[in-house]
Coordinates of C-alpha atoms in Angstrom, one line a residue:
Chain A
X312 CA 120.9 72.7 101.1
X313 CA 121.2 69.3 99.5
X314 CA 118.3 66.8 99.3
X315 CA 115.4 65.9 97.5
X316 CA 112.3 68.7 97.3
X317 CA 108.7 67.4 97.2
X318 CA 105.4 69.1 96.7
X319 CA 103.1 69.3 99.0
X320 CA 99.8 70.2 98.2
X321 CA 100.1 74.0 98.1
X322 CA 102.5 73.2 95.3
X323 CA 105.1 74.7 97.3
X324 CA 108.6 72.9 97.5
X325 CA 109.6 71.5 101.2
X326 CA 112.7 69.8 102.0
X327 CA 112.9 66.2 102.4
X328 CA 111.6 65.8 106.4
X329 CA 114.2 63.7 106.8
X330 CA 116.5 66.1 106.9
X331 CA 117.6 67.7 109.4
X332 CA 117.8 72.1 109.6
X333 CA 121.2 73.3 111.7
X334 CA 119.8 75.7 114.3
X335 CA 122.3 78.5 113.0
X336 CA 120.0 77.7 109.4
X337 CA 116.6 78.3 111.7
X338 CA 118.6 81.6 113.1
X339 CA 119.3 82.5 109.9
X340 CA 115.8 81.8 108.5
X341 CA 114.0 83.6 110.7
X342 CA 115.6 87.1 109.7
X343 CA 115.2 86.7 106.4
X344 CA 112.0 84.8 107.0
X345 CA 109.6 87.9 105.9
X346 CA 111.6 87.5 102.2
X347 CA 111.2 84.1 101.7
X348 CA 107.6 83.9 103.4
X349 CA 106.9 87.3 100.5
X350 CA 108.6 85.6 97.5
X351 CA 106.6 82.3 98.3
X352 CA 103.3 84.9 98.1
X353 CA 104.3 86.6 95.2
X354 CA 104.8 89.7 97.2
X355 CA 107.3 92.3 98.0
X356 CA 109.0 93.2 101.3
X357 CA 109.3 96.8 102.1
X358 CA 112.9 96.6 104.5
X359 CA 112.6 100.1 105.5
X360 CA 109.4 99.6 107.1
X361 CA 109.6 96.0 107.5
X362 CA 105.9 95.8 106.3
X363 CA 104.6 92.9 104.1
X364 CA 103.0 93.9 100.9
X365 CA 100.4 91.9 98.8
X366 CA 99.8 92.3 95.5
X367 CA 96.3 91.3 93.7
X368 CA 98.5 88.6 92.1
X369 CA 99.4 87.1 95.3
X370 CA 95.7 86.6 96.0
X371 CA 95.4 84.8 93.0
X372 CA 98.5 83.1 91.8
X373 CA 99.0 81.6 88.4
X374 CA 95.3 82.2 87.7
X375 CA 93.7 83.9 84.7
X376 CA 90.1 84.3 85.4
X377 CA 88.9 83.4 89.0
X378 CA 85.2 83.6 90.4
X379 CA 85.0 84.7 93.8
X380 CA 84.4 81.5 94.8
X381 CA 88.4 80.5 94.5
X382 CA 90.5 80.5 97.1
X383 CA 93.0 83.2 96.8
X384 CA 96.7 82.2 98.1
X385 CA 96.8 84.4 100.8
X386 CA 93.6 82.2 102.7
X387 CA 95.4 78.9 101.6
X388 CA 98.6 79.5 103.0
X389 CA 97.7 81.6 106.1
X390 CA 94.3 80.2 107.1
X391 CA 93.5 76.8 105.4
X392 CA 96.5 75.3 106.1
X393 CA 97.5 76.6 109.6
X394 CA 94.4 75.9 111.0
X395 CA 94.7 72.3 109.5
X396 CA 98.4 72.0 111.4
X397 CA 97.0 74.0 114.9
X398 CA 93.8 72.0 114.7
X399 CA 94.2 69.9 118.3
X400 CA 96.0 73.2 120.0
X401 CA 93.3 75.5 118.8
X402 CA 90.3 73.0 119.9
X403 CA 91.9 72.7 123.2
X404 CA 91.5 76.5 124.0
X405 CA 88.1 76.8 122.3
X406 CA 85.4 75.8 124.8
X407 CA 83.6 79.2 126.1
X408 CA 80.6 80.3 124.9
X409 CA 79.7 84.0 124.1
X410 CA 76.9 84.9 126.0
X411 CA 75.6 86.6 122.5
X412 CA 76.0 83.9 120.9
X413 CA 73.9 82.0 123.2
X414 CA 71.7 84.2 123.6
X415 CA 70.5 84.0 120.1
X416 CA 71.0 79.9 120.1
X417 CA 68.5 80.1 122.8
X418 CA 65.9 82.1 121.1
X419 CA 65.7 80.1 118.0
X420 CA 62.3 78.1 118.3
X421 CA 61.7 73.9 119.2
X422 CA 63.0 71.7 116.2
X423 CA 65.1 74.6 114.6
X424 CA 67.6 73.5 111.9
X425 CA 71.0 75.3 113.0
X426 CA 73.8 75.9 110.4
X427 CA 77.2 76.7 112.0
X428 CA 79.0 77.6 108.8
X429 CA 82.9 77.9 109.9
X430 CA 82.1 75.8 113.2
X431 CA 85.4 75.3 113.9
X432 CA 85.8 73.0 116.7
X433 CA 82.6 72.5 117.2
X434 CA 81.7 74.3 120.2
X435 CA 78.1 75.7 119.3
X436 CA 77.0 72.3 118.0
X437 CA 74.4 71.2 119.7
X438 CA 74.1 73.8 122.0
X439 CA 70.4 73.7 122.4
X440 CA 69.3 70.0 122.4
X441 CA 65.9 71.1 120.9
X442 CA 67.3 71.7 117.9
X443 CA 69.2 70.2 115.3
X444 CA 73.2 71.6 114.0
X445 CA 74.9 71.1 111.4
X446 CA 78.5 72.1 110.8
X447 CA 80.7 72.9 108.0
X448 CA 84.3 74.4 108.2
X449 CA 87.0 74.1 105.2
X450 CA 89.6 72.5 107.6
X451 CA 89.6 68.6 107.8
X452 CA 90.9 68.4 110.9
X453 CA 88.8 70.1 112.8
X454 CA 85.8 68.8 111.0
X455 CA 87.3 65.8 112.4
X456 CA 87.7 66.8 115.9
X457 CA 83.7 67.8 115.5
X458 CA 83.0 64.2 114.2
X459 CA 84.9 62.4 117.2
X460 CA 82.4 64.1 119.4
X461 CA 79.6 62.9 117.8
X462 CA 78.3 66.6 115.2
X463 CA 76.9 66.2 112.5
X464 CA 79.0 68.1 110.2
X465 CA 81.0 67.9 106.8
X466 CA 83.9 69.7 105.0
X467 CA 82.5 72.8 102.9
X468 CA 83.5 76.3 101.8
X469 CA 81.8 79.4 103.1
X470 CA 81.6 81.0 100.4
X471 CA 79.8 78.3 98.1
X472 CA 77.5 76.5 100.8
X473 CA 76.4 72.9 99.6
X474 CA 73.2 73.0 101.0
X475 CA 69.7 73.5 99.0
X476 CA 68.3 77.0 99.3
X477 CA 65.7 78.2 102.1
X478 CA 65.9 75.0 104.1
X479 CA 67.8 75.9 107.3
X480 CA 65.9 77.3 110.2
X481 CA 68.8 79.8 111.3
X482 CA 72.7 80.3 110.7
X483 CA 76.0 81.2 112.2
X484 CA 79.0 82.4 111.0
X485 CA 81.2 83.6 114.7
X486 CA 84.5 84.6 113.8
X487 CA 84.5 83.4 110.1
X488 CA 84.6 85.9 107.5
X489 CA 87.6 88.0 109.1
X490 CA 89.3 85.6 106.9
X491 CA 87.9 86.0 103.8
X492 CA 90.8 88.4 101.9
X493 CA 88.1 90.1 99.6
X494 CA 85.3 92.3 99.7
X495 CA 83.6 90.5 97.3
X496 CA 84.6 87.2 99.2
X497 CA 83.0 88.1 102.4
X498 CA 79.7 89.8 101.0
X499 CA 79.4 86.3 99.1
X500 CA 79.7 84.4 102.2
X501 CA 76.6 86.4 103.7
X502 CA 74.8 86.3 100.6
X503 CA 75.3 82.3 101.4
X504 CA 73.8 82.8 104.6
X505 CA 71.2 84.1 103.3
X506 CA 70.2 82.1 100.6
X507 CA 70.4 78.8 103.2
X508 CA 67.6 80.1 105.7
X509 CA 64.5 80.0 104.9
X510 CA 62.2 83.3 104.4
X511 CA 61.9 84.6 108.1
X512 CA 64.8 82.8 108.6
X513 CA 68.2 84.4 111.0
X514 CA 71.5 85.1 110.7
X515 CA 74.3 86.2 113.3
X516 CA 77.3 86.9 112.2
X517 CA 80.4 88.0 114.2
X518 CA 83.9 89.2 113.5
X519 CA 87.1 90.6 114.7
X520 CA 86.8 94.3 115.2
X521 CA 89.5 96.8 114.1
X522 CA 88.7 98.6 117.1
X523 CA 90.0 96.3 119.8
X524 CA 89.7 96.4 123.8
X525 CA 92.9 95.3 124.3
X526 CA 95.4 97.1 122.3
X527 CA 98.6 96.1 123.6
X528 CA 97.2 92.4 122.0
X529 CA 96.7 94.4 117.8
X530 CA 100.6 95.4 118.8
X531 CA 101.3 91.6 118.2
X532 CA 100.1 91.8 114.8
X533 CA 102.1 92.6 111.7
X534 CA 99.6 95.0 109.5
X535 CA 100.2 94.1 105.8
X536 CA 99.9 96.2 103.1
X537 CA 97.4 95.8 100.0
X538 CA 98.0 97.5 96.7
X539 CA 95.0 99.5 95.6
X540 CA 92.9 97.7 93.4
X541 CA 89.1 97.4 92.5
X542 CA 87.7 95.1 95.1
X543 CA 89.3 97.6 97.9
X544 CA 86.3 99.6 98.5
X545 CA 85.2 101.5 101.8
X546 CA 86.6 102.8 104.3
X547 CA 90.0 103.0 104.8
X548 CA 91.9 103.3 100.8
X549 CA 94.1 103.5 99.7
X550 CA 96.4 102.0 102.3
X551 CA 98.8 103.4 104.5
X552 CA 101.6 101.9 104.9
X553 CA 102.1 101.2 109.1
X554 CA 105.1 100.3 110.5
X555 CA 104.7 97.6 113.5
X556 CA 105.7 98.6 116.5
X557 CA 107.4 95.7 118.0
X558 CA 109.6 92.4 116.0
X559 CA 108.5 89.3 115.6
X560 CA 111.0 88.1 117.5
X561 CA 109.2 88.1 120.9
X562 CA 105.3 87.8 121.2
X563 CA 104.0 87.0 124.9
X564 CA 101.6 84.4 124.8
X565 CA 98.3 85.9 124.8
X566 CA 96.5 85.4 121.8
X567 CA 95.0 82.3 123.2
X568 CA 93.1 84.3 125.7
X569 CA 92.3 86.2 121.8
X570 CA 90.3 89.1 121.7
X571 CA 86.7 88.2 123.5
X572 CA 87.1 84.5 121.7
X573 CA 87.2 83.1 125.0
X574 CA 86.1 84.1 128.1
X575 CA 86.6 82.2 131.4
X576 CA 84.0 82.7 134.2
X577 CA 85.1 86.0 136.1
X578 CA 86.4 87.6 132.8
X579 CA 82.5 88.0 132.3
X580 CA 82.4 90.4 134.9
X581 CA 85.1 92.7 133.6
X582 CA 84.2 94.4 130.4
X583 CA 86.5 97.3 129.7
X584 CA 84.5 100.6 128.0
X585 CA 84.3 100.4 124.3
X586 CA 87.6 101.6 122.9
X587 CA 86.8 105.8 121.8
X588 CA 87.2 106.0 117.8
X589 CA 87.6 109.3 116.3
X590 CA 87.4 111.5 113.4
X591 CA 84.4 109.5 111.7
X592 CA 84.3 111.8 108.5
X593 CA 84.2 110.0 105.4
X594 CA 84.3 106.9 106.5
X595 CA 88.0 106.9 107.6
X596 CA 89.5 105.7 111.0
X597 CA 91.9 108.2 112.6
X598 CA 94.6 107.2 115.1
X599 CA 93.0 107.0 118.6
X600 CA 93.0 105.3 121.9
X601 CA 92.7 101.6 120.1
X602 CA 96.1 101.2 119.0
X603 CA 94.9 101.3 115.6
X604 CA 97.2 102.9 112.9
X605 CA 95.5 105.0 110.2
X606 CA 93.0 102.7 108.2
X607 CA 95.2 99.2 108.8
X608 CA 92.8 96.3 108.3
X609 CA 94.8 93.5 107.5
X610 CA 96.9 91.9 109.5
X611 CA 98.7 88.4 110.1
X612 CA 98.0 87.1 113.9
X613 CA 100.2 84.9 115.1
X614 CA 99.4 81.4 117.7
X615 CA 102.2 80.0 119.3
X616 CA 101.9 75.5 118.6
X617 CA 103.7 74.5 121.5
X618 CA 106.9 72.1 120.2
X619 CA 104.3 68.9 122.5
X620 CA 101.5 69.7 120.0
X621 CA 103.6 69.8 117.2
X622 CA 103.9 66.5 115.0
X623 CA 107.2 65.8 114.7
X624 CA 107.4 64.6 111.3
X625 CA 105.0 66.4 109.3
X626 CA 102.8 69.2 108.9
X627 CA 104.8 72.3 110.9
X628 CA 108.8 70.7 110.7
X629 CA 107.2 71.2 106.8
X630 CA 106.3 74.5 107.3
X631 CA 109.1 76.0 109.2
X632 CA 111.5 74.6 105.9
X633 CA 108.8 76.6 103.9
X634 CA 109.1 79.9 105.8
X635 CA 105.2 79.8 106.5
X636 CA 105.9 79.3 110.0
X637 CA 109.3 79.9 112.3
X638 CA 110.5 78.3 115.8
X639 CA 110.4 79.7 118.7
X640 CA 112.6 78.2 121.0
X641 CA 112.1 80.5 124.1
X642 CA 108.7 79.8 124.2
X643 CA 109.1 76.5 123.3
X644 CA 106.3 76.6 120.2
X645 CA 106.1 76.6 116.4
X646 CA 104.3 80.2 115.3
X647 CA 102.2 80.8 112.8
X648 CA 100.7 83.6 111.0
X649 CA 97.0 83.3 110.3
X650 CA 95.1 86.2 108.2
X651 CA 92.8 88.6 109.0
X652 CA 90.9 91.6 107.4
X653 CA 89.4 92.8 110.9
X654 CA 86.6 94.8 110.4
X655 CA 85.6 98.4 111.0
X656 CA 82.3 99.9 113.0
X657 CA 79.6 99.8 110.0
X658 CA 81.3 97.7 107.4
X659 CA 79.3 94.6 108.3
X660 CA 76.0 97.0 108.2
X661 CA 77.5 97.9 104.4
X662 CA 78.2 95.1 103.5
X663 CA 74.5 93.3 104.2
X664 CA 73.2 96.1 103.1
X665 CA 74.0 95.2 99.1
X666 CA 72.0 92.5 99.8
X667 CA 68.5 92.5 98.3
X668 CA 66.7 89.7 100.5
X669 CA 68.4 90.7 103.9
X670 CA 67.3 92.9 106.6
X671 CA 69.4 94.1 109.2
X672 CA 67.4 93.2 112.7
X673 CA 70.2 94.0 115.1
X674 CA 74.0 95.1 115.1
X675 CA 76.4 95.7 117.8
X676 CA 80.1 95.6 119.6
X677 CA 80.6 93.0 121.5
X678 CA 83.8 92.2 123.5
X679 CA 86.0 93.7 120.5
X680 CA 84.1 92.2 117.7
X681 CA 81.4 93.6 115.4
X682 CA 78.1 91.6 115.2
X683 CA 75.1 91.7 113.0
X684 CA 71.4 89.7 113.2
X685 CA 69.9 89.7 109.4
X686 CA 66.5 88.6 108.7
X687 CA 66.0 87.1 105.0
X688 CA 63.2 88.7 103.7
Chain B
X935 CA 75.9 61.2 107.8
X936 CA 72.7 60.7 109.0
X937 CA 69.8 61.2 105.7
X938 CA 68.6 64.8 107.4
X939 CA 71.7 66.2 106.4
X940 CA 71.7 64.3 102.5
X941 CA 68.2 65.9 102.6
X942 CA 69.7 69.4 102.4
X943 CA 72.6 68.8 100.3
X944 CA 72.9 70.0 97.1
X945 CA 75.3 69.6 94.5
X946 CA 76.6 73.3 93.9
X947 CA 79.3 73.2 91.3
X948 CA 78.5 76.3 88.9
X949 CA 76.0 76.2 86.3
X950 CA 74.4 73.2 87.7
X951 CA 70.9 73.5 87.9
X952 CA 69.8 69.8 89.3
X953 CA 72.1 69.3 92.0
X954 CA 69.0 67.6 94.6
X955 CA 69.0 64.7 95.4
X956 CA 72.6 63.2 95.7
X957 CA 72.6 59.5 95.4
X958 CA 74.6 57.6 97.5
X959 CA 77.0 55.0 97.1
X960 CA 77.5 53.1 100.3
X961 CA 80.6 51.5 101.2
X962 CA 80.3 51.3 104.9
X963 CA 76.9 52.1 106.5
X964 CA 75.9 52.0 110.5
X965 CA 73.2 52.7 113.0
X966 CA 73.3 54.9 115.9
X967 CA 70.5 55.3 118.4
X968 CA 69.1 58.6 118.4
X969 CA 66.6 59.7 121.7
X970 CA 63.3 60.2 120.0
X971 CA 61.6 63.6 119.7
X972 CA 58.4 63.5 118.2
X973 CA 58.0 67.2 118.6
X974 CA 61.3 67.8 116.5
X975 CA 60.1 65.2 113.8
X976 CA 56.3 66.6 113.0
X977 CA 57.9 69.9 112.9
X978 CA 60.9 68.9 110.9
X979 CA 58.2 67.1 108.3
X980 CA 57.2 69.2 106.0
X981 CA 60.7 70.8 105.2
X982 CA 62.4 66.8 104.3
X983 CA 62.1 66.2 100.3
X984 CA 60.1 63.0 101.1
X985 CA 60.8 61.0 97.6
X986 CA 64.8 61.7 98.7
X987 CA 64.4 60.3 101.7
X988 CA 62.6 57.3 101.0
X989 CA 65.3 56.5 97.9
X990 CA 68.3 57.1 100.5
X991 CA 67.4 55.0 103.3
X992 CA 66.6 52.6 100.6
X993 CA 70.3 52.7 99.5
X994 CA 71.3 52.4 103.0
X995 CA 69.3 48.9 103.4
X996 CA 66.2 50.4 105.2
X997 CA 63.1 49.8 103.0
X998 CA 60.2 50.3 105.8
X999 CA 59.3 54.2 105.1
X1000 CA 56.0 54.4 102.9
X1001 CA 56.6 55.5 99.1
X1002 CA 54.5 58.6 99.5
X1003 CA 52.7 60.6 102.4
X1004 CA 49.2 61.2 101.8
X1005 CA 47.8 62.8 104.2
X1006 CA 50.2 63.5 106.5
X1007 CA 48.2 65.3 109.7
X1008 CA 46.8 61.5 110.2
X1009 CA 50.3 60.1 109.8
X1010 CA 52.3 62.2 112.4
X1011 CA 49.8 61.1 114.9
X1012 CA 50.9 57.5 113.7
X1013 CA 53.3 55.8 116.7
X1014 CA 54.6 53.5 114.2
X1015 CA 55.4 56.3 111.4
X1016 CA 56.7 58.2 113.4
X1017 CA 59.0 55.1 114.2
X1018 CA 59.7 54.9 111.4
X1019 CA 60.5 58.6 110.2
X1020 CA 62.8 59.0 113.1
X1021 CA 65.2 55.9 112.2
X1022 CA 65.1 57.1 108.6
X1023 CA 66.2 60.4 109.1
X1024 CA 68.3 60.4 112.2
X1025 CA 69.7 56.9 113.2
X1026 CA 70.9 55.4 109.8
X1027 CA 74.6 56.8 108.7
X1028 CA 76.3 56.5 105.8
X1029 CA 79.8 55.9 107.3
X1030 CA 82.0 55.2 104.1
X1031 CA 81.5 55.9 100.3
X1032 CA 80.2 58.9 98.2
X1033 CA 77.4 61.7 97.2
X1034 CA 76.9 61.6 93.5
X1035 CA 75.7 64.3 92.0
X1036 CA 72.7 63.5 89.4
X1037 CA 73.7 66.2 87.1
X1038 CA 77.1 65.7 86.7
X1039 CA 78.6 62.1 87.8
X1040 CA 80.4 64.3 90.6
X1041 CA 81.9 62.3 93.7
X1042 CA 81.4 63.8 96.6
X1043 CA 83.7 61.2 99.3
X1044 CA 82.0 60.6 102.3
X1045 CA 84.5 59.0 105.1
X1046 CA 84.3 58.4 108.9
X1047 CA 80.7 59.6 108.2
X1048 CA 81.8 63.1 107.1
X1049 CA 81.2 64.5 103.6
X1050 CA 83.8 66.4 101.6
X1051 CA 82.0 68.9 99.5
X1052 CA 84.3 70.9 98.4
X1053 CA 84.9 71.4 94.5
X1054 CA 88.4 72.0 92.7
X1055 CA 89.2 74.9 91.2
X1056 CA 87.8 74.8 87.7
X1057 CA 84.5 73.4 89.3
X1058 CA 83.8 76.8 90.7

C-alpha cells in the first residue's frame, strides 16, 4: 500500500487515516491478522495450532534493564490502549454493582478515605456518601468519563501508586490486576495496596477466575502461550500449548454481560453452583467441567466496539490498519483483544502471602472471580 | 483537584526520597460548593499534613486557614474553623496547571482538574 506512515504513540507505524483500506484488503487482513498482530509483538505464530506465542522479549521490547514498574508491550497494546479506544462503549455497560463489593463499601466506617485503584468508569466512586473516594486508572479516557461526573480522580499506574504511604482509610482494586502480565507485576500492585492504607487499614481485591461459571463464554477466548521463563512461577508451568476451540471469525456478543462484571436485577437470583475443579495435586489444574484446558491462564478476550461508537477518523480505523484490532462487519463492531492472566483458586492467597505487612482476613469465589480482604498489619 | 487529594500525593519517581508536598502551579483555579460534613472533617483532621495545606490553598488564592493548629480539640469545636477547613480542603480546585515535585523539578500536568501522575519510562 502506498501512502505516508506515521507513529503513533506505541511507536508503531499506521497508515495515513486518510486513506482508504479495500474490503477485499480487510478480508485479507483478517486471516493473516494473528501474523501481523505477532510480528508487531515480537512473537511467533504457531499455524498448526493457531495459538499465539509470547516471548519475554515481547513483554519488554527494545528494553535492556526494566523494573517492574515498566509497562511491558503486551499491557500497552492489549489493555492500555484498547481500553483508551472502548472507553464510552465500556462505561456504558458498566453500571452494576457487586453485592461483595458493596458489601465491603458499606462496612468501611464514617469519614473513611476510599482508594479505587483501577476505577475504571467510575462506578464505585462515591458509593457511600459518608466517605470520601478517590480514583486512579492508567486510561485517560475513562479518568475522564469519571471527571465529567463529578470523582475525584487522577491518571496513575497501579503498580507505582502516587499517593504518600499509610494515609488511605481502605482500597480497591475489582477486576484490575488480571491485567498485569507478570507475577512480579501483580504482587507489586498488592504490595501498593498495602503500603497506601494505613495500619489496620483494608484491602479487597477481585479478579477473573480461571475457573469460570460460564464456560461456553472462556471458549471465546484465544489462550496464548508464554515461553518458560523466571517470573512464571506457580501453578500451572511450563505451558501447554491449547488449541482454541472455535475461530475468531464469529464471537456472539456476550462478553458485555462478561463474567459476573455485571449483573442486572434478576441475574442476582440465579447463581449457577461453583464450576467442580479437579485433580488439585501439586498445584496443577486438570481438565474438568469449566472448560478450562490444562493450566491455560492467559488469554486475549475480545469486546465487540460497535461501528456507532467507533470514531471514525481516529483511534480504531488506526488500529484495524495496525492489526491490533479487525472488523466485523456481521456484527457491525470493531473487535478488540484485551489481555488477561485469569487467575487460579489460591494464587491470590499466594501471592499476598509474600507479603510481610498483609494479612489475609477473608478470601472467596464470587460469581467466577477470585476475591481476597487483606488487613495491613 | 480539590487540596484533600494534593494532601496525599506524593511524588514517586524512584530513588526519590522527598516527594511531599507537591507545589502547585496554578493556571486555572475554581470553586465548587461542597455539602458540609463536620463529622467527615474532625475525623479527616489529624490524617491532612497541615503546613501542606495551609501553603496549597495559599497558592490557590485562599489565605484564611490559620498557619498552625495548636490545640486542635478546641478548634474542631470552632464553627468558623471548621468553615474554614472544609473550603480549604474540599471546595477549592485546581482546574489547570501542574504538581511540582520539590525533589526533582518534576511536572506533574494537571488539566480539567485531573492530575496525570504517571512517569516515563526511565523515571521508574
Amino acid at each position: 500500500m502506498q501512502g505516508r506512515f506515521i507513529f503513533d504513540v506505541l511507536g508503531v507505524k499506521c497508515l495515513n487515516r486518510s486513506q482508504k483500506i479495500p474490503s477485499s484488503v480487510f478480508v485479507a487482513m483478517s486471516s493473516y491478522r494473528l501474523k501481523a498482530l505477532n510480528t508487531m509483538a515480537g512473537s511467533q505464530v504457531n499455524t498448526a495450532s493457531n495459538s499465539v506465542v509470547l516471548d519475554d522479549e515481547s513483554r519488554n521490547k527494545g528494553k535492556k534493564s526494566f523494573s517492574v514498574q515498566s509497562t511491558p508491550d503486551i499491557e500497552k497494546k492489549y489493555v492500555h490502549h484498547v481500553y483508551d479506544a472502548i472507553a464510552p462503549h465500556f462505561s456504558s455497560t458498566r453500571f452494576a454493582k457487586w453485592p461483595k463489593v458493596a458489601t465491603f463499601l458499606n462496612s468501611l466506617p464514617q469519614g473513611a478515605v476510599v482508594l479505587d485503584a483501577g476505577c475504571g468508569n467510575g462506578k464505585y466512586l462515591g458509593f457511600n456518601p459518608d466517605c470520601f473516594y478517590i480514583g486512579c486508572d492508567i486510561s485517560p479516557s475513562l479518568i475522564s468519563i469519571c471527571a465529567g461526573r463529578g470523582h475525584e480522580v487522577l491518571v496513575a499506574d497501579a503498580v507505582n501508586l502516587p499517593y504518600r504511604t499509610g494515609f488511605v482509610d481502605a482500597a480497591i482494586s475489582i477486576a484490575v490486576l488480571h491485567h498485569l502480565s507478570t507475577e512480579n507485576r501483580r504482587r507489586k500492585a498488592i504490595e501498593e495496596l498495602i503500603r497506601v492504607v494505613h495500619k489496620g487499614g483494608l484491602v479487597l481485591i477481585t479478579v477473573w477466575a480461571v475457573e469460570q461459571e460460564d464456560t461456553s463464554l472462556v471458549n471465546k477466548w484465544t489462550p496464548l502461550e508464554h515461553k518458560f521463563g523466571e517470573e512464571w512461577v506457580g501453578p500451572g508451568s511450563p505451558r501447554i500449548r491449547c488449541s482454541p476451540t472455535l475461530t475468531l471469525q464469529s464471537i456472539p456478543e456476550r462478553e458485555e454481560a462478561s463474567l459476573g462484571n455485571q449483573i442486572k436485577g434478576d441475574d442476582l437470583q440465579k447463581m449457577p453452583a461453583i464450576p467442580h475443579v479437579t485433580s488439585r495435586e501439586g498445584g496443577d489444574m486438570v481438565a474438568s467441567t469449566n472448560g478450562i484446558i490444562g493450566n491455560q491462564q492467559e488469554y486475549f478476550v475480545p469486546w465487540h466496539l460497535p461501528y456507532h461508537r467507533a470514531e471514525v477518523s481516529g483511534t480504531s480505523a488506526c488500529a484495524v490498519a495496525d492489526g491490533f484490532a479487525r472488523k466485523d462487519d456481521k456484527k457491525g463492531a470493531v473487535v478488540y483483544n484485551r489481555y488477561y492472566h485469569v487467575f487460579v483458586e489460591g494464587e491470590l492467597e499466594r501471592l499476598s502471602s509474600g507479603i510481610e505487612n498483609a494479612r489475609i482476613r477473608d478470601q472467596f469465589y464470587d460469581k467466577s472471580n477470585w476475591c481476597i480482604i487483606l488487613e495491613k498489619t | 483537584m480539590r487540596l484533600l487529594t494534593h494532601n496525599m500525593l506524593s511524588c514517586n519517581i524512584k530513588g526519590v526520597t522527598n516527594g511531599f508536598p507537591l507545589r502547585i502551579e496554578v493556571e486555572k483555579s475554581m470553586e465548587k460548593e461542597v455539602d458540609f460534613n463536620i463529622d467527615f472533617l474532625k475525623s479527616i483532621f489529624s490524617k491532612v499534613e497541615w503546613t501542606a495545606l495551609v501553603e496549597a490553598a495559599r497558592s490557590l488564592g485562599y489565605n484564611d486557614l490559620p498557619e498552625e493548629v495548636v490545640d486542635s480539640s478546641t478548634m474542631l469545636e470552632s464553627s468558623d474553623f471548621l468553615k474554614k477547613f472544609h473550603h480549604a480542603l474540599l471546595e477549592l480546585h485546581l482546574e489547570e496547571g501542574a504538581l511540582i515535585c520539590p525533589e526533582t523539578g518534576r511536572r506533574f500536568p494537571v488539566n480539567k482538574g485531573i492530575p496525570n501522575m504517571l512517569l516515563h519510562e526511565d523515571e521508574v
